[in-house]
Amino acid sequence: MAIFTVISFVLAWAIALPLWLGEGLRSPLANLLVTTMMFVPTVAALTVVLVIEKPERKAEALGLVPLKPAGRLIGYLIVALFLTIALCLLALVVGSLFGVYPADFTHFSGFRQITEMQLAQAGSTELPMPIGALVALQFLNVLVSALFINLLPALGEEIGWRGWLLPKLLKYGPWPAILISGVIWGLWHAPVILLGHNYPGTPGWLALLAMVAFSTIMGGLFGWLRLRGGSVWPAALAHSTLNAAGSLFIVFVAENGRFDPLHGNITGWSGWIVPAILLLVLVVLGKFTPFAPTAKTTEEHSYG
C-alpha cells in the first residue's frame, strides 16, 4: 500500500508540474494534464499487482471482475447513476435552505441569464427553445457525459482507489478503510487543488482540507458501491456521474446569483450533509462489506 501511494503521488505531481511552472489551470494543457492525472492510480495499482503481488487472478485483484451475478451488477450501476445525480441535486436544495446557494428551482432565472449572455456573444437575441427544454437538455448532457465521456478517466482513478486499495484496507474495519482511503484520495488531488481547482479563491490549506472531507464522504459511498456491486464498475460510474452532475448548479442558480463552492454545491459543506448521513446509515447497518455470492446465486447466474 505504501508503494502504491508513493507511485500515485509522485506521478500526479510530475504530470501537474508543467501547470506549476506555467499558467496554472489557465494553461491550454490544463484539461489534458488533469485528465491524464486521473489514470495515475491505475498505473500504480498495475505496478503493484504485476510486479510485487503477482496474484493468479489479476483482474479480480484490480476489481475489474467478477461481473456476475449480472442482475446485481446492473442494479448497482443504475443505483450509481441515479443516486449520484440525486445527491448533487439534494446538495443544491440543502445549500439553498442554509442560504449558501442562491437557487431558483422554478423559473431557472440564472440559467436563462447565462444562456442569453452566451447567445448574445454569438450574435443571437432569442432562446432557441423554451427554457424548460434547455433544462432537460442539461440533464441529458449529464447522462451522456456520465455514460460515455467521463467514464474512462473515472475508471482510471477507481481501479486504484476502490478497485485495489479499499479492499486492502478493509482488514482494519469499515471506518478506518473509509477514512484512510478518503484522506489518501483527497491529498492526492493536491497538485490541482492548490492551483484553485474546485475551490477557486480559497486558501490552499483550507481547499485541501475541504477536498479531503469531500473525498472521504463521497469515496465512502463509492466504496459501498464497489463492495456491494462486486466490482469497481459501479464506483467508476458513480465517479463519472459526479464529475458530470456537479455542474448542475448552473441550471438552478438564481439570476445574478453567486456562491462559494466551499459552502454550496456538492463540493461544499452543505452538500456533504446528505451523503454523510447516507454513509453513516450504510455502515451502521453493516452494508459496508463485500458481496459474497452463495453457491445457489452463482449457479442461478452462471449463464448471465
Short mmCIF file of C-alpha atoms in Angstrom, two decimals:
data_model
loop_
_atom_site.label_atom_id
_atom_site.label_comp_id
_atom_site.label_asym_id
_atom_site.label_seq_id
_atom_site.Cartn_x
_atom_site.Cartn_y
_atom_site.Cartn_z
CA MET A 1 0.00 0.00 0.00
CA ALA A 2 2.91 2.34 0.72
CA ILE A 3 4.44 1.69 -2.70
CA PHE A 4 1.05 2.22 -4.38
CA THR A 5 0.58 5.53 -2.55
CA VAL A 6 4.08 6.81 -3.33
CA ILE A 7 3.73 5.98 -7.04
CA SER A 8 0.32 7.67 -7.16
CA PHE A 9 1.54 10.87 -5.52
CA VAL A 10 4.86 11.16 -7.37
CA LEU A 11 3.30 10.62 -10.81
CA ALA A 12 0.45 13.04 -10.05
CA TRP A 13 2.89 15.81 -9.13
CA ALA A 14 5.07 15.00 -12.13
CA ILE A 15 2.12 15.32 -14.53
CA ALA A 16 0.92 18.56 -12.90
CA LEU A 17 4.41 20.12 -12.83
CA PRO A 18 4.01 21.95 -16.19
CA LEU A 19 0.97 23.71 -14.73
CA TRP A 20 3.00 24.89 -11.74
CA LEU A 21 5.81 26.08 -13.98
CA GLY A 22 3.43 27.74 -16.43
CA GLU A 23 0.00 29.34 -16.36
CA GLY A 24 -1.64 27.04 -13.84
CA LEU A 25 -5.20 26.00 -14.64
CA ARG A 26 -5.35 28.73 -17.31
CA SER A 27 -2.86 26.75 -19.37
CA PRO A 28 -4.23 25.32 -22.65
CA LEU A 29 -2.80 21.98 -21.47
CA ALA A 30 -4.70 22.03 -18.18
CA ASN A 31 -7.62 19.80 -19.21
CA LEU A 32 -5.31 17.29 -20.88
CA LEU A 33 -2.96 17.10 -17.91
CA VAL A 34 -5.74 16.83 -15.33
CA THR A 35 -7.36 14.04 -17.35
CA THR A 36 -4.02 12.26 -17.72
CA MET A 37 -3.52 12.53 -13.98
CA MET A 38 -6.74 10.56 -13.44
CA PHE A 39 -5.08 7.43 -14.89
CA VAL A 40 -2.23 7.51 -12.37
CA PRO A 41 -3.97 5.32 -9.72
CA THR A 42 -4.44 2.58 -12.32
CA VAL A 43 -0.75 2.77 -13.24
CA ALA A 44 0.16 2.48 -9.55
CA ALA A 45 -2.20 -0.45 -8.98
CA LEU A 46 -0.98 -2.26 -12.10
CA THR A 47 2.62 -1.80 -10.98
CA VAL A 48 1.94 -3.31 -7.58
CA VAL A 49 -0.20 -6.15 -8.91
CA LEU A 50 2.07 -7.13 -11.82
CA VAL A 51 5.48 -6.53 -10.23
CA ILE A 52 5.05 -7.10 -6.49
CA GLU A 53 1.92 -9.12 -5.66
CA LYS A 54 1.64 -11.21 -8.84
CA PRO A 55 -1.71 -12.83 -7.90
CA GLU A 56 -3.23 -15.52 -10.10
CA ARG A 57 -6.42 -13.52 -10.61
CA LYS A 58 -5.04 -10.13 -11.58
CA ALA A 59 -8.31 -8.73 -12.96
CA GLU A 60 -10.04 -9.63 -9.71
CA ALA A 61 -7.27 -8.01 -7.67
CA LEU A 62 -7.95 -4.79 -9.58
CA GLY A 63 -11.73 -5.05 -9.08
CA LEU A 64 -12.49 -5.48 -12.77
CA VAL A 65 -14.26 -8.80 -12.13
CA PRO A 66 -16.46 -10.60 -11.22
CA LEU A 67 -19.28 -9.31 -13.39
CA LYS A 68 -21.78 -11.83 -12.06
CA PRO A 69 -24.49 -12.00 -10.90
CA ALA A 70 -25.27 -9.81 -13.89
CA GLY A 71 -28.58 -8.64 -12.46
CA ARG A 72 -26.92 -7.41 -9.29
CA LEU A 73 -24.21 -5.59 -11.22
CA ILE A 74 -26.77 -3.87 -13.46
CA GLY A 75 -28.80 -2.92 -10.41
CA TYR A 76 -25.85 -1.25 -8.72
CA LEU A 77 -24.88 0.50 -11.94
CA ILE A 78 -28.36 2.03 -12.04
CA VAL A 79 -28.07 2.99 -8.37
CA ALA A 80 -24.65 4.54 -9.02
CA LEU A 81 -26.01 6.69 -11.84
CA PHE A 82 -29.23 8.00 -10.33
CA LEU A 83 -28.17 8.14 -6.68
CA THR A 84 -25.23 10.36 -7.59
CA ILE A 85 -27.45 12.70 -9.61
CA ALA A 86 -29.92 12.81 -6.71
CA LEU A 87 -27.15 13.65 -4.21
CA CYS A 88 -25.94 16.50 -6.43
CA LEU A 89 -29.47 17.91 -6.65
CA LEU A 90 -30.09 17.49 -2.92
CA ALA A 91 -26.86 19.36 -2.28
CA LEU A 92 -28.37 22.38 -4.04
CA VAL A 93 -31.60 22.10 -2.04
CA VAL A 94 -29.73 21.87 1.27
CA GLY A 95 -27.44 24.72 0.24
CA SER A 96 -30.48 26.83 -0.56
CA LEU A 97 -32.02 26.06 2.84
CA PHE A 98 -28.81 27.14 4.59
CA GLY A 99 -28.59 30.27 2.45
CA VAL A 100 -25.23 29.40 0.88
CA TYR A 101 -26.58 28.65 -2.60
CA PRO A 102 -28.89 31.21 -4.29
CA ALA A 103 -31.43 28.97 -6.01
CA ASP A 104 -34.31 29.35 -8.44
CA PHE A 105 -35.83 25.91 -8.81
CA THR A 106 -38.94 27.04 -10.69
CA HIS A 107 -38.04 29.73 -13.22
CA PHE A 108 -34.33 28.94 -13.77
CA SER A 109 -33.62 32.67 -13.91
CA GLY A 110 -29.86 32.36 -13.54
CA PHE A 111 -29.63 29.65 -16.19
CA ARG A 112 -31.71 31.81 -18.53
CA GLN A 113 -29.43 34.76 -17.85
CA ILE A 114 -26.26 32.74 -18.51
CA THR A 115 -27.72 31.25 -21.70
CA GLU A 116 -28.85 34.62 -23.03
CA MET A 117 -25.40 36.09 -22.37
CA GLN A 118 -23.77 33.23 -24.28
CA LEU A 119 -26.22 33.68 -27.17
CA ALA A 120 -25.60 37.43 -27.23
CA GLN A 121 -21.87 36.80 -27.62
CA ALA A 122 -22.69 34.58 -30.59
CA GLY A 123 -24.89 37.30 -32.12
CA SER A 124 -28.30 35.82 -31.22
CA THR A 125 -31.03 37.51 -29.22
CA GLU A 126 -33.59 34.76 -28.59
CA LEU A 127 -33.53 31.39 -26.86
CA PRO A 128 -33.64 28.59 -29.45
CA MET A 129 -36.29 26.75 -27.41
CA PRO A 130 -38.28 27.11 -24.17
CA ILE A 131 -36.16 27.28 -21.03
CA GLY A 132 -37.69 24.02 -19.78
CA ALA A 133 -36.43 22.20 -22.85
CA LEU A 134 -32.95 23.65 -22.34
CA VAL A 135 -33.01 22.40 -18.74
CA ALA A 136 -34.00 18.93 -19.95
CA LEU A 137 -31.07 19.01 -22.38
CA GLN A 138 -28.72 19.75 -19.50
CA PHE A 139 -29.88 16.58 -17.74
CA LEU A 140 -29.47 14.65 -20.98
CA ASN A 141 -25.96 16.04 -21.24
CA VAL A 142 -25.23 14.75 -17.72
CA LEU A 143 -26.33 11.25 -18.72
CA VAL A 144 -24.29 11.28 -21.93
CA SER A 145 -21.21 12.60 -20.14
CA ALA A 146 -21.54 10.11 -17.30
CA LEU A 147 -22.03 7.09 -19.54
CA PHE A 148 -19.66 7.90 -22.39
CA ILE A 149 -17.32 10.85 -21.85
CA ASN A 150 -16.23 10.78 -18.21
CA LEU A 151 -16.35 7.04 -17.60
CA LEU A 152 -12.90 6.05 -18.82
CA PRO A 153 -10.97 8.71 -16.81
CA ALA A 154 -13.12 7.93 -13.76
CA LEU A 155 -12.27 4.25 -14.17
CA GLY A 156 -8.63 5.30 -14.30
CA GLU A 157 -8.95 6.54 -10.73
CA GLU A 158 -11.35 3.93 -9.41
CA ILE A 159 -9.24 0.89 -10.37
CA GLY A 160 -6.64 2.25 -7.97
CA TRP A 161 -8.68 3.76 -5.15
CA ARG A 162 -11.68 1.46 -4.85
CA GLY A 163 -10.65 -1.45 -7.07
CA TRP A 164 -7.34 -2.22 -5.41
CA LEU A 165 -6.75 -0.03 -2.33
CA LEU A 166 -10.09 -0.14 -0.50
CA PRO A 167 -10.29 -3.97 -0.20
CA LYS A 168 -6.75 -3.94 1.24
CA LEU A 169 -7.85 -1.55 3.96
CA LEU A 170 -10.99 -3.46 4.96
CA LYS A 171 -8.96 -5.67 7.32
CA TYR A 172 -8.81 -2.64 9.63
CA GLY A 173 -12.61 -2.28 9.68
CA PRO A 174 -15.06 -0.14 7.69
CA TRP A 175 -14.40 3.24 9.29
CA PRO A 176 -10.58 3.06 9.08
CA ALA A 177 -10.92 1.86 5.47
CA ILE A 178 -13.20 4.79 4.61
CA LEU A 179 -11.08 7.37 6.43
CA ILE A 180 -7.65 6.20 5.25
CA SER A 181 -8.68 5.78 1.61
CA GLY A 182 -10.55 9.10 1.72
CA VAL A 183 -7.60 11.03 3.13
CA ILE A 184 -5.21 9.48 0.59
CA TRP A 185 -7.60 10.23 -2.28
CA GLY A 186 -8.18 13.80 -1.10
CA LEU A 187 -4.48 14.61 -0.62
CA TRP A 188 -3.68 13.06 -4.00
CA HIS A 189 -5.62 15.94 -5.58
CA ALA A 190 -3.22 18.48 -4.04
CA PRO A 191 -1.35 19.32 -7.29
CA VAL A 192 -4.52 20.78 -8.83
CA ILE A 193 -6.45 21.81 -5.69
CA LEU A 194 -3.60 24.10 -4.62
CA LEU A 195 -3.84 25.74 -8.05
CA GLY A 196 -7.51 26.59 -7.45
CA HIS A 197 -9.32 23.55 -8.87
CA ASN A 198 -12.77 23.01 -7.24
CA TYR A 199 -12.23 25.82 -4.68
CA PRO A 200 -11.01 28.94 -6.51
CA GLY A 201 -10.20 31.84 -4.21
CA THR A 202 -9.96 29.62 -1.11
CA PRO A 203 -6.64 29.47 0.80
CA GLY A 204 -4.72 26.38 -0.25
CA TRP A 205 -4.70 24.67 3.14
CA LEU A 206 -8.46 25.13 3.54
CA ALA A 207 -9.20 24.00 -0.01
CA LEU A 208 -7.14 20.84 0.51
CA LEU A 209 -8.84 20.17 3.85
CA ALA A 210 -12.23 20.54 2.15
CA MET A 211 -11.15 18.20 -0.64
CA VAL A 212 -10.12 15.58 1.92
CA ALA A 213 -13.51 15.79 3.65
CA PHE A 214 -15.36 15.68 0.34
CA SER A 215 -13.27 12.73 -0.88
CA THR A 216 -13.76 10.81 2.36
CA ILE A 217 -17.55 11.10 2.26
CA MET A 218 -18.07 10.52 -1.46
CA GLY A 219 -15.27 7.97 -1.57
CA GLY A 220 -17.06 6.06 1.18
CA LEU A 221 -20.21 5.86 -0.95
CA PHE A 222 -18.17 4.84 -3.99
CA GLY A 223 -16.59 2.17 -1.80
CA TRP A 224 -20.00 0.84 -0.81
CA LEU A 225 -20.96 0.60 -4.49
CA ARG A 226 -17.74 -1.24 -5.26
CA LEU A 227 -18.10 -3.71 -2.39
CA ARG A 228 -21.79 -4.45 -2.75
CA GLY A 229 -21.75 -4.33 -6.55
CA GLY A 230 -18.96 -6.90 -6.60
CA SER A 231 -16.57 -4.95 -8.84
CA VAL A 232 -15.20 -1.48 -9.49
CA TRP A 233 -17.64 -0.64 -12.31
CA PRO A 234 -20.47 0.84 -10.17
CA ALA A 235 -17.93 3.02 -8.34
CA ALA A 236 -16.47 4.17 -11.66
CA LEU A 237 -19.91 5.09 -12.98
CA ALA A 238 -20.72 6.98 -9.78
CA HIS A 239 -17.44 8.89 -10.06
CA SER A 240 -18.13 9.66 -13.71
CA THR A 241 -21.65 10.84 -12.87
CA LEU A 242 -20.38 13.04 -10.05
CA ASN A 243 -18.00 14.80 -12.43
CA ALA A 244 -20.91 15.39 -14.82
CA ALA A 245 -23.74 16.24 -12.39
CA GLY A 246 -21.57 18.51 -10.24
CA SER A 247 -22.18 21.24 -12.83
CA LEU A 248 -25.98 21.21 -12.43
CA PHE A 249 -25.65 24.20 -10.11
CA ILE A 250 -25.64 26.30 -13.29
CA VAL A 251 -29.20 25.17 -14.07
CA PHE A 252 -30.75 26.12 -10.73
CA VAL A 253 -28.82 29.21 -9.69
CA ALA A 254 -30.82 32.40 -9.25
CA GLU A 255 -30.35 35.40 -11.51
CA ASN A 256 -27.12 37.25 -10.60
CA GLY A 257 -26.56 34.53 -8.03
CA ARG A 258 -23.07 33.85 -6.76
CA PHE A 259 -21.86 31.31 -4.25
CA ASP A 260 -18.67 29.90 -2.78
CA PRO A 261 -18.05 26.23 -3.73
CA LEU A 262 -16.55 25.79 -0.29
CA HIS A 263 -20.08 26.25 1.11
CA GLY A 264 -22.52 25.45 -1.70
CA ASN A 265 -22.96 22.66 -4.25
CA ILE A 266 -21.80 19.05 -3.75
CA THR A 267 -18.23 20.29 -3.22
CA GLY A 268 -19.21 22.43 -0.22
CA TRP A 269 -20.00 21.51 3.37
CA SER A 270 -23.75 21.89 2.85
CA GLY A 271 -23.56 19.35 0.05
CA TRP A 272 -21.84 16.78 2.26
CA ILE A 273 -24.66 16.51 4.78
CA VAL A 274 -26.97 14.10 2.94
CA PRO A 275 -24.15 11.85 1.61
CA ALA A 276 -22.58 11.73 5.09
CA ILE A 277 -25.87 10.66 6.68
CA LEU A 278 -26.35 8.01 4.00
CA LEU A 279 -22.82 6.69 4.52
CA LEU A 280 -23.34 6.55 8.28
CA VAL A 281 -26.55 4.55 7.85
CA LEU A 282 -24.90 2.10 5.45
CA VAL A 283 -22.01 1.41 7.81
CA VAL A 284 -24.23 1.11 10.90
CA LEU A 285 -26.48 -1.35 9.07
CA GLY A 286 -23.46 -3.47 8.16
CA LYS A 287 -23.72 -2.82 4.43
CA PHE A 288 -20.08 -1.77 4.01
CA THR A 289 -18.94 -5.33 3.35
CA PRO A 290 -18.03 -7.19 0.15
CA PHE A 291 -20.83 -9.03 -1.58
CA ALA A 292 -20.23 -12.77 -1.28
CA PRO A 293 -22.40 -14.75 -3.73
CA THR A 294 -23.73 -18.04 -2.43
CA ALA A 295 -23.34 -21.26 -4.38
CA LYS A 296 -27.03 -21.07 -5.31
CA THR A 297 -26.67 -17.49 -6.55
CA THR A 298 -23.60 -18.38 -8.61
CA GLU A 299 -25.40 -21.34 -10.16
CA GLU A 300 -28.51 -19.34 -10.99
CA HIS A 301 -26.44 -16.70 -12.79
CA SER A 302 -23.84 -18.97 -14.32
CA TYR A 303 -25.05 -18.02 -17.82
CA GLY A 304 -25.57 -14.31 -17.01
#
